[in-house]
Amino acid sequence: MLDSTLLRQKYLDFFADRGHAIVPSSPLVPENDPTTLFTGSGMQPMLPYLLGAKHPQGTRIADSQKCFRSQDIEEVGDNRHTTFFEMLGNWSLGDYFKQEQLEWYFTFLIDELGLDPARLYVSVYGGDEKLGIPRDDETAGIWQQLFKQKNIETKIVDQPRTQGLQDGRIFFYEGGANWWSRAGEPAQMPVGEPGGPDNEVFWDFGADKQFHEHSAWKDQPCHINCSCGRFLEIGNSVFMQYLKTDKGFEPLPQKNIDFGGGLERMLAAVHDEPDVFKIDLFVPIIDYIEKVAGQKYTSANSASFRVIADHLRAAVMLIADGVQPSNKDQGYFVRRLIRRAVRYGKQLGITQPFLGKIAEIVGKTYREAYPAVMRNVLSVTQAIEGEENKFLRTLEKGLQEFVKQTAGSAKLTAQLAFTLYETYGFPLELSIEEAQHKNLTVSGNIHQEFQKMKNQHADRSRTASVGKFKGGLADTSEAVVKYHTATHLLHAALRQVLGTHVEQQGSNITGERLRFDFTHPQVLTDREKQAVEKQINDWVAADLPVTQQTMRKDAALKAGALAFFAEKYPDQVSVYTIGYDPEKDWISKELCGGPHVTNTGEVGQIKITKEKAVAAGVRRLYLELV
Ligand code: SER
C-alpha cells in the first residue's frame, strides 16, 4: 500500500528525473522574512527567485516543504483541513511553463499514483477585464487534450457556483477563486507582491459518500470548489507571472511555475479515503487518543479527535523548529494549539495530562523525513507538558473565578462567559455546563452574543496582522538584501575581534535592522563593539566583491566556509564569499542561498544599536544601516 513516505519519494524522484534539483524543507519560521510569521506555502522560501534572483541550484527546483497555516485553526474538525501539512512543490524559474507542468502533474497522478483520470476535475481562471488579465483558455485547452488522450469527455462549464456541475470536467471560476498570491486575491495584494492565475486539480470521492454534514450542499448546487467535501483539491499550479505595481499588474521578468500539492491530500485521494485523518501520518495519533479516551474514533466524536491530532502534530513540528509556547508572535499560536487540544480532550472525557506522549508518536512518524523531531523529542515533550499543565491550572482558576463571579446571581451573562474566556481561556461550553450545575439561567442566545464579542475581537486582531503583512513587503526588499550581506560581515567581524569561538545562532532581518545571535561568554565592552563596527565599515569602504559559487558541501567546508546547521544543507551547496579572491584573499565565506549585494560598498556604513544576552553564553546584537 502506498504510504506517505513512498508518495513523498515518488514525487521527488519524478521531478528529479525531469531535471529538478531537490532541496530540503525550510523551517516553519521564515529565516529572513519579517512580513509573515510562518512558512504557509511551499513558495514562500522561493520568493526571491520567483522575482528574478538566480537560484544557486538552477531553474528547476522541487521539494517537500513543511507548512503551517494559522488562519485555518478554526477550520480543523472537518474531513480535510489541517494547520500543519507538507506541500509537495515544483518550480520553474523562468524555465518550462503550462504545457509541461500540466502534462507532468497529470502523468504523475495517473502513472505514478495510479489515480483514475475519470475522477479528476479541474478549475481554471475565468479572467478579469478590470485588471486586464485574460481568461486562461490556454490551460483549458491543454486539459482538453490531456483528458482526450484518456478518452474522457471534457465539457467546459462557466459559472459553476450558480450553475453547478452540469456534467462538466473543466470549470472556469470568476473573481479571485483561481488566483494565487501570498496575500490572496488581486485587490488584497500590496504593491511589490507577485501573483498569478492558477489551475487546481480536484479528486472526486463520489456523490454517494456521507461527509457533507456541515455544509450547505443540500440547498445549493454542488460544484468542485464547494465546501461539502465531495471534491478535494489535490494540487495547484500557479502561473506566477505578474507583479502588482502602483499602476496595476505588470509582467514579472520571467514566467514561473509554482506548483503545490498537499501530501496528505494526495494520499487521501490514492486511498479514496475522504478523511485525511485516516492516512498513515495520523493513524498512530488517533490510535493513542482512542486509548486514553477509552472510545473509538467515530463520526460523532471525530471533530475532537481531529483537533487534538492536528493541533498536536503542528505544535510538535513548530516546537522542533524552535518556537516555544508564549504570548506573542509564533509562540502564541503554539500556546493556542496546545490549549485547544486540552479543551477538546476534556470533551472526550480525558481528565489527566496526555499530550506529552504525542511528541514521541509524531517524532517516530517523521523519523526519516524530519529526523530533528526525534532528536529533540525530550525538549519538545517538556514544552508541551509544561504548557498543558499550566493550562490545566488556568482552567482551575477560571472555575474558581466563575464561582466567585456568579455567587448570588441567578444568571450567566454572555459578557461574563466572554471575560472568562478572554482572561482565563475558560471555554463557553464549560461556563454553560457549570451554570447548569448551579441552576443559573442561561439566555437562549448566549452562543450568538458570545460569537459576536469574539468576532469583534478577531476583527481587531486581524486588522493588526494585515498591517504586519503589509509593512515592508514592497519597500524593504532592497534593504533586506543589504542586511543579508551585513549579516555575513558582522559574523566575520565578530570572529576577528572576539575570536573564532563566535558562532552564529540565528538572525532576523526587517527593513529597519538586523538582529544577530551568537555564542560568546560575556557582555561586549564598548571598545569591542567599536572595533566590530569599524571593521565592518572598513570592509564596506574597501568595496569588496561578493561572489557566489555552487560546490560540493564537503569541499566548501574544507575551504573554510562557515555553516551553521551543516546537516540541513544538500550535497551541492551555494557558497557566498566576500573578498578580492574567493580562493586566497577573502574575509568571509558562508553556506548561504542568498540573495546578496555584489559589492560590500552597496551596503553602506552601519552602526551597532543594542547588545544584550539571550541565554547563557549567547549574546544578541542589533545593527542598523546609517
Ligand atoms: N503557492 C501555491 C499554493 O500554496 C502553490 O504552491 O497553493
XYZ file of C-alpha atoms and ligand atoms in Angstrom:
633
model
C 0.000 0.000 0.000
C 1.319 3.423 -0.920
C 2.113 5.394 2.244
C 3.265 8.941 2.876
C 6.977 8.099 2.818
C 6.694 6.395 -0.542
C 4.479 9.080 -2.039
C 6.904 11.836 -0.992
C 9.776 9.887 -2.523
C 7.919 9.120 -5.751
C 7.122 12.789 -6.237
C 10.694 13.950 -5.653
C 12.076 11.185 -7.902
C 9.605 12.020 -10.649
C 10.737 15.625 -10.750
C 14.414 14.788 -10.258
C 14.068 12.641 -13.414
C 12.823 15.745 -15.177
C 15.857 17.841 -14.290
C 14.776 19.299 -10.938
C 17.202 19.884 -8.075
C 15.706 18.541 -4.845
C 16.116 20.969 -1.943
C 15.388 20.369 1.769
C 12.400 21.894 3.542
C 12.953 25.346 5.010
C 11.990 25.808 8.684
C 8.382 26.660 9.631
C 9.551 30.055 10.840
C 10.894 32.042 7.896
C 14.541 32.904 8.433
C 14.763 36.290 6.824
C 11.240 37.363 6.083
C 9.805 39.895 8.517
C 6.480 40.050 6.681
C 4.968 36.816 7.857
C 5.113 34.670 10.994
C 5.086 31.220 9.384
C 6.008 29.412 6.210
C 2.475 28.845 4.948
C 3.178 27.632 1.440
C 5.948 25.957 -0.463
C 6.648 29.082 -2.481
C 7.481 31.392 0.423
C 11.171 30.430 0.639
C 11.316 30.687 -3.183
C 10.138 34.287 -3.298
C 13.420 35.994 -4.244
C 13.877 33.531 -7.111
C 10.342 33.929 -8.438
C 11.106 37.658 -8.558
C 14.218 37.040 -10.636
C 17.178 36.325 -8.309
C 19.311 33.448 -9.548
C 18.735 30.226 -7.608
C 22.053 28.502 -6.870
C 20.565 25.126 -7.875
C 19.246 26.224 -11.251
C 15.852 26.891 -12.809
C 14.062 23.644 -11.852
C 13.536 23.005 -8.148
C 11.379 20.525 -6.228
C 10.863 19.822 -2.532
C 8.526 18.794 0.227
C 8.009 21.880 2.374
C 6.669 21.895 5.927
C 3.841 24.438 6.146
C 1.707 25.906 8.912
C -1.459 27.892 8.218
C -2.561 29.634 11.400
C -5.626 31.068 9.680
C -7.030 27.529 9.388
C -7.067 26.775 13.130
C -10.831 27.182 13.385
C -11.439 25.143 10.225
C -9.939 22.000 11.702
C -12.554 19.388 12.542
C -13.824 18.534 9.076
C -12.507 15.730 6.872
C -9.679 17.668 5.243
C -8.444 20.814 6.974
C -5.169 20.718 8.904
C -2.998 23.563 10.159
C 0.295 21.778 9.538
C 0.854 19.950 6.283
C 3.546 19.077 3.843
C 3.401 20.769 0.475
C 4.975 18.870 -2.371
C 6.238 21.542 -4.709
C 7.957 22.031 -8.008
C 9.118 25.278 -9.553
C 10.088 26.506 -12.931
C 12.072 29.714 -12.503
C 11.586 31.142 -15.972
C 12.078 27.666 -17.470
C 9.152 25.409 -18.582
C 5.577 26.679 -18.443
C 1.963 25.485 -18.706
C 2.244 22.624 -21.227
C 4.999 20.679 -19.409
C 3.638 21.433 -15.949
C 0.113 20.178 -16.571
C 1.258 17.191 -18.581
C 3.729 16.157 -15.872
C 1.320 16.519 -12.982
C -1.390 14.573 -14.816
C 1.147 11.831 -15.659
C 2.337 11.724 -12.050
C -1.200 11.316 -10.707
C -2.134 8.599 -13.170
C 1.050 6.646 -13.853
C 2.816 7.008 -10.504
C -0.095 7.201 -8.061
C -2.493 5.088 -10.091
C -5.413 7.536 -9.851
C -8.388 7.061 -12.169
C -8.363 10.052 -14.563
C -12.146 9.903 -14.838
C -12.354 11.081 -11.235
C -10.185 14.178 -11.756
C -11.667 17.633 -12.365
C -10.013 20.994 -12.883
C -10.766 24.649 -12.193
C -9.383 27.414 -14.402
C -9.038 31.197 -14.088
C -12.014 32.997 -15.639
C -10.207 36.288 -16.305
C -10.717 39.820 -15.039
C -11.323 42.625 -17.514
C -10.745 45.356 -14.962
C -7.255 44.050 -14.257
C -6.577 43.407 -17.925
C -5.836 39.728 -17.252
C -7.435 37.355 -19.743
C -9.377 34.175 -19.166
C -6.984 31.221 -19.216
C -8.209 29.412 -22.342
C -4.727 28.012 -22.911
C -4.887 25.952 -19.727
C -8.401 24.735 -20.534
C -7.129 23.699 -23.979
C -4.210 21.731 -22.553
C -6.569 19.862 -20.197
C -8.920 19.072 -23.082
C -6.035 17.345 -24.884
C -4.844 15.534 -21.767
C -8.278 14.136 -20.943
C -8.887 13.283 -24.596
C -5.816 11.046 -24.589
C -7.622 9.040 -21.887
C -10.916 9.091 -23.805
C -12.586 11.304 -21.268
C -15.258 13.843 -22.195
C -14.361 17.422 -21.341
C -17.390 19.611 -21.144
C -16.423 23.148 -20.133
C -18.702 24.885 -17.631
C -18.873 28.599 -16.805
C -20.307 29.990 -13.552
C -20.149 26.679 -11.634
C -21.068 28.399 -8.374
C -24.586 29.087 -9.550
C -24.874 26.538 -12.337
C -23.464 23.523 -10.507
C -21.652 20.553 -12.014
C -23.704 20.014 -15.181
C -21.569 17.003 -16.158
C -18.612 19.341 -16.638
C -14.937 18.423 -16.407
C -13.252 21.832 -16.738
C -14.698 24.753 -14.783
C -13.990 28.444 -15.241
C -14.235 30.337 -11.953
C -14.715 34.092 -11.876
C -13.192 36.555 -9.439
C -10.384 35.609 -7.089
C -11.052 31.853 -6.910
C -8.344 30.839 -9.355
C -5.760 33.429 -8.477
C -2.876 32.836 -6.093
C -0.609 35.163 -4.168
C 0.628 35.125 -0.579
C -1.814 37.924 0.198
C -4.814 36.345 -1.551
C -6.931 37.972 -4.263
C -5.537 40.715 -6.551
C -7.226 43.511 -4.602
C -5.616 42.382 -1.340
C -2.086 42.271 -2.722
C 0.328 45.009 -1.672
C 2.469 46.695 -4.305
C 5.592 44.610 -4.967
C 3.846 41.268 -4.430
C 3.913 38.643 -7.207
C 0.917 36.503 -8.140
C -0.904 34.886 -10.993
C -3.784 32.783 -12.263
C -3.837 29.219 -11.082
C -5.230 25.851 -12.044
C -6.457 23.467 -9.372
C -6.961 19.730 -9.722
C -9.694 18.014 -7.694
C -10.372 14.407 -6.778
C -13.992 13.241 -6.697
C -14.788 10.911 -3.794
C -18.234 10.327 -5.263
C -21.693 11.671 -4.564
C -22.649 8.626 -2.524
C -20.263 9.236 0.374
C -21.537 10.659 3.660
C -19.289 13.537 4.622
C -21.263 16.654 3.993
C -22.849 17.066 7.434
C -21.536 20.589 7.933
C -22.258 22.003 4.508
C -24.945 23.861 2.689
C -24.547 21.389 -0.133
C -28.068 20.071 0.093
C -29.621 23.503 -0.604
C -27.097 24.785 -3.128
C -25.724 23.289 -6.295
C -22.535 21.350 -5.578
C -19.514 22.371 -7.633
C -15.918 21.190 -7.477
C -14.787 24.067 -5.242
C -17.726 23.940 -2.816
C -17.135 23.072 0.817
C -19.164 19.886 1.153
C -16.092 17.672 0.994
C -17.083 15.571 -2.016
C -14.256 17.099 -4.072
C -10.772 17.522 -2.652
C -8.194 19.901 -4.119
C -5.016 17.875 -4.534
C -2.777 20.237 -6.463
C -2.447 23.818 -7.580
C -0.317 25.045 -10.478
C 0.206 28.772 -10.158
C 1.296 30.621 -13.273
C 3.368 33.121 -11.351
C 3.872 35.789 -13.963
C 2.554 39.129 -12.639
C 3.802 41.756 -10.239
C 1.472 44.208 -8.551
C 2.715 47.765 -9.061
C 1.115 51.110 -8.258
C -0.040 51.211 -11.876
C -1.712 47.793 -11.827
C -0.396 44.391 -12.859
C 2.785 44.115 -14.885
C 4.591 41.028 -16.183
C 7.400 39.686 -13.994
C 10.840 39.499 -15.653
C 10.226 35.762 -16.103
C 7.242 33.416 -16.287
C 7.350 30.948 -13.398
C 5.535 27.800 -12.383
C 4.756 27.497 -8.685
C 3.146 24.142 -8.051
C 1.989 22.980 -4.635
C 0.033 19.883 -3.659
C -0.705 18.677 -0.121
C 0.989 15.350 0.590
C -1.811 14.298 2.958
C -4.496 15.173 0.441
C -2.851 13.351 -2.455
C -2.593 10.300 -0.245
C -6.268 10.598 0.719
C -7.117 10.509 -2.997
C -4.883 7.491 -3.591
C -6.692 5.590 -0.832
C -10.031 7.036 -1.907
C -10.417 7.958 1.741
C -12.185 11.294 2.243
C -10.947 11.556 5.824
C -7.305 12.705 5.770
C -7.079 11.755 9.449
C -7.209 8.115 8.394
C -3.944 8.226 6.453
C -0.756 6.796 7.922
C 0.606 10.111 9.251
C -2.345 10.400 11.644
C -3.210 6.781 12.429
C -0.799 6.342 15.383
C -2.027 9.612 16.969
C -5.692 8.655 16.534
C -4.952 5.192 17.986
C -3.332 6.760 21.009
C -6.248 9.158 21.598
C -8.655 6.210 21.350
C -6.690 4.518 24.094
C -6.584 7.435 26.557
C -10.164 8.472 25.824
C -11.401 4.889 26.067
C -13.518 5.249 22.961
C -13.321 4.614 19.223
C -12.936 7.352 16.599
C -16.465 7.730 15.153
C -18.381 10.353 13.215
C -19.925 11.549 16.493
C -16.605 12.428 18.148
C -14.480 12.959 15.036
C -14.138 16.739 15.420
C -12.475 16.393 18.855
C -10.127 13.654 17.657
C -9.152 15.667 14.598
C -8.496 18.882 16.502
C -6.260 17.092 19.000
C -4.399 15.143 16.309
C -3.895 18.128 14.022
C -3.015 20.630 16.731
C -0.515 18.407 18.479
C 1.248 17.407 15.291
C 1.528 21.111 14.386
C 2.711 22.083 17.891
C 5.372 19.365 17.835
C 6.666 20.478 14.439
C 6.734 24.143 15.459
C 8.487 23.473 18.762
C 11.028 21.267 16.960
C 11.693 24.268 14.701
C 12.460 26.439 17.713
C 9.142 28.013 18.740
C 8.203 27.889 22.435
C 4.640 28.436 23.682
C 4.289 32.088 24.732
C 2.060 35.138 24.499
C 3.427 36.625 21.347
C 4.101 36.061 17.691
C 4.691 32.420 16.744
C 4.682 31.288 20.364
C 1.112 32.477 20.779
C -0.075 30.027 18.144
C 1.733 27.100 19.748
C 0.061 28.026 23.028
C -3.318 28.220 21.320
C -2.858 24.836 19.620
C -1.996 23.111 22.889
C -4.799 24.779 24.820
C -7.395 23.918 22.223
C -6.199 20.323 22.321
C -6.620 20.242 26.115
C -10.177 21.529 25.783
C -11.129 19.046 23.104
C -9.560 16.346 25.249
C -11.965 17.332 28.022
C -14.862 16.938 25.604
C -13.738 13.349 25.147
C -13.718 12.970 28.910
C -9.928 12.942 29.251
C -9.053 14.481 32.605
C -5.374 13.640 33.108
C -2.490 15.259 31.181
C -1.989 13.233 27.972
C -0.418 15.436 25.305
C 3.295 14.964 26.013
C 3.337 11.431 24.668
C 2.161 12.639 21.234
C 5.565 14.270 20.658
C 7.171 10.847 20.534
C 4.465 9.450 18.258
C 4.926 12.338 15.816
C 8.708 12.049 16.067
C 8.561 8.375 15.104
C 6.217 9.041 12.199
C 8.636 11.561 10.743
C 11.819 9.758 11.706
C 13.042 9.604 8.120
C 11.640 12.783 6.625
C 12.445 15.110 9.563
C 14.887 13.395 11.933
C 15.327 16.559 14.024
C 11.940 15.998 15.685
C 13.004 12.674 17.196
C 16.388 14.086 18.171
C 14.697 16.846 20.157
C 11.861 14.721 21.454
C 12.689 15.272 25.125
C 12.644 19.035 24.998
C 9.557 19.055 22.767
C 7.728 16.776 25.225
C 8.737 19.027 28.107
C 7.481 22.155 26.353
C 4.130 20.516 25.604
C 3.685 19.099 29.088
C 4.659 22.431 30.656
C 2.033 24.265 28.659
C -0.606 21.594 29.223
C -0.132 21.706 32.986
C -0.118 25.470 33.021
C -3.415 25.498 31.152
C -4.969 22.883 33.415
C -4.149 25.158 36.361
C -5.608 28.093 34.427
C -8.847 26.215 33.898
C -8.926 25.528 37.582
C -8.552 29.261 38.231
C -11.247 30.044 35.664
C -13.557 27.729 37.516
C -12.855 29.439 40.830
C -13.436 32.830 39.209
C -16.686 31.518 37.747
C -17.843 30.519 41.203
C -16.858 33.911 42.620
C -18.435 35.989 39.837
C -21.702 34.122 39.846
C -22.139 33.975 43.609
C -25.549 35.305 44.493
C -26.592 35.794 40.866
C -29.239 33.804 39.076
C -27.922 34.156 35.570
C -24.902 33.540 33.359
C -24.368 36.529 31.046
C -22.554 36.368 27.697
C -20.278 39.145 28.952
C -19.116 37.092 31.928
C -18.618 33.999 29.761
C -16.572 36.055 27.304
C -14.462 37.660 30.053
C -13.673 34.229 31.484
C -12.793 33.013 28.000
C -10.614 36.013 27.242
C -8.820 36.158 30.569
C -8.509 32.508 31.511
C -9.164 30.738 28.228
C -12.179 29.271 30.042
C -14.390 27.895 27.256
C -18.009 28.912 26.772
C -19.123 25.268 26.933
C -17.599 24.912 30.402
C -19.293 28.113 31.572
C -22.633 26.788 30.334
C -22.060 23.403 31.939
C -21.156 24.986 35.268
C -24.166 27.303 35.046
C -26.417 24.287 34.559
C -24.883 22.545 37.568
C -25.658 25.551 39.694
C -29.135 26.076 38.245
C -28.328 29.504 36.783
C -30.369 30.647 33.801
C -28.530 30.755 30.540
C -30.034 33.050 27.919
C -31.113 31.354 24.719
C -28.872 33.478 22.531
C -25.683 33.200 24.599
C -23.873 31.460 21.721
C -24.666 34.268 19.278
C -23.790 37.004 21.771
C -20.542 35.293 22.655
C -19.710 34.811 18.975
C -20.393 38.488 18.314
C -17.927 39.523 21.018
C -15.391 37.059 19.666
C -15.779 38.371 16.101
C -15.303 41.951 17.228
C -12.158 40.865 18.976
C -10.950 38.848 15.970
C -11.563 41.817 13.660
C -9.315 43.916 15.834
C -6.502 41.377 15.768
C -6.937 40.703 12.046
C -6.506 44.411 11.338
C -3.292 44.244 13.313
C -1.966 41.252 11.373
C -2.887 42.703 7.968
C -0.851 45.734 8.995
C 2.029 43.449 9.835
C 1.845 41.693 6.480
C 1.788 44.938 4.524
C 4.585 46.524 6.493
C 7.613 46.179 4.372
C 6.869 43.758 1.561
C 7.357 46.318 -1.138
C 9.868 48.794 0.105
C 12.167 46.640 2.190
C 13.410 44.152 -0.364
C 16.457 46.227 -1.269
C 17.249 46.948 2.384
C 16.730 43.278 3.212
C 19.383 42.243 0.702
C 21.839 44.767 2.198
C 21.137 43.448 5.687
C 21.661 39.939 4.398
C 25.210 40.817 3.347
C 25.715 42.825 6.551
C 24.934 39.593 8.437
C 27.955 37.905 6.863
C 30.135 40.951 7.534
C 29.066 41.055 11.172
C 29.699 37.338 11.628
C 33.206 37.705 10.169
C 33.986 40.862 12.175
C 32.914 39.257 15.450
C 35.181 36.281 14.773
C 38.084 38.631 14.084
C 37.581 40.847 17.087
C 36.340 38.342 19.699
C 37.718 35.046 18.374
C 36.640 32.036 16.360
C 34.546 30.644 19.208
C 31.881 33.029 17.889
C 29.243 31.114 16.001
C 26.031 32.403 14.582
C 22.979 31.075 16.423
C 20.298 32.824 14.424
C 19.412 36.032 12.677
C 16.362 38.033 11.861
C 16.061 40.854 9.382
C 13.436 43.550 8.933
C 13.702 46.520 6.583
C 14.922 48.545 9.564
C 17.501 46.430 11.330
C 19.419 43.193 11.674
C 19.226 41.096 14.822
C 22.066 38.636 15.255
C 22.566 35.955 17.935
C 25.958 34.365 18.524
C 27.926 32.363 21.056
C 30.138 34.434 23.357
C 30.505 34.017 27.124
C 30.325 37.638 28.275
C 28.955 41.090 27.624
C 30.771 43.046 24.895
C 32.825 46.059 26.054
C 32.376 49.419 24.317
C 35.820 49.023 22.846
C 34.904 45.632 21.355
C 31.694 46.991 19.885
C 33.576 49.911 18.324
C 36.171 47.554 16.894
C 33.462 45.366 15.300
C 31.727 48.420 13.846
C 34.975 49.831 12.490
C 35.949 46.511 10.926
C 32.624 46.231 9.061
C 32.751 49.848 7.908
C 36.331 49.367 6.666
C 35.224 46.371 4.596
C 32.333 48.423 3.236
C 34.740 51.227 2.308
C 37.042 48.704 0.587
C 34.153 47.812 -1.764
C 34.932 44.069 -1.659
C 33.312 41.862 -4.305
C 30.668 39.353 -3.121
C 30.772 36.179 -5.207
C 28.621 33.076 -5.339
C 29.814 29.554 -6.198
C 27.999 26.226 -6.243
C 30.118 23.360 -4.958
C 30.059 20.123 -3.014
C 29.308 20.594 0.657
C 32.455 18.790 1.829
C 34.649 20.876 -0.498
C 33.017 24.058 0.766
C 33.584 23.112 4.406
C 37.161 22.187 3.649
C 37.711 25.569 2.019
C 36.716 27.114 5.347
C 33.109 28.033 4.629
C 31.002 28.594 7.749
C 27.782 26.666 8.023
C 25.548 26.732 10.988
C 23.180 23.722 10.843
C 25.585 21.910 8.484
C 23.330 18.864 8.182
C 20.432 20.915 6.877
C 22.173 21.564 3.576
C 22.060 19.335 0.482
C 25.200 17.836 -1.081
C 25.521 20.631 -3.601
C 25.590 23.947 -1.804
C 25.712 27.597 -2.587
C 28.631 29.470 -1.050
C 28.987 33.235 -0.756
C 32.488 34.630 -0.435
C 33.382 38.230 0.351
C 36.860 39.356 -0.716
C 39.112 40.095 -3.689
C 39.840 36.438 -4.426
C 37.347 33.696 -3.430
C 40.247 31.175 -3.202
C 43.047 33.091 -1.490
C 42.026 36.512 -0.312
C 38.708 36.608 1.449
C 37.256 37.781 4.744
C 34.031 35.791 4.784
C 32.851 32.507 3.306
C 29.479 31.027 4.234
C 26.995 28.442 3.015
C 24.027 30.555 2.046
C 21.241 30.711 -0.533
C 21.463 34.492 -0.873
C 20.500 36.865 -2.302
C 23.318 39.353 -1.624
C 24.638 42.660 -2.952
C 27.510 42.336 -5.442
C 29.960 44.674 -3.658
C 30.173 45.487 0.041
C 30.144 49.183 -0.869
C 26.435 48.813 -1.664
C 25.697 48.010 1.973
C 26.868 51.451 3.152
C 28.014 52.349 6.655
C 26.467 50.588 9.624
C 26.157 51.042 13.378
C 25.529 48.698 16.295
C 22.498 49.932 18.198
C 21.975 47.436 21.026
C 23.567 44.487 22.740
C 22.090 42.052 25.241
C 22.082 38.459 26.472
C 19.526 35.953 25.168
C 20.621 32.815 27.014
C 23.631 31.543 28.897
C 26.572 32.003 26.549
C 24.509 33.576 23.772
C 24.576 37.326 23.026
C 22.357 39.370 20.745
C 23.370 42.396 18.692
C 21.213 44.818 16.740
C 22.719 46.550 13.767
C 21.309 49.292 11.527
C 22.281 50.830 8.219
C 23.029 54.550 8.606
N 1.646 28.611 -3.821
C 0.610 27.733 -4.233
C -0.235 27.228 -3.090
O 0.148 27.346 -1.955
C 1.200 26.581 -4.997
O 2.424 26.187 -4.470
O -1.277 26.690 -3.319
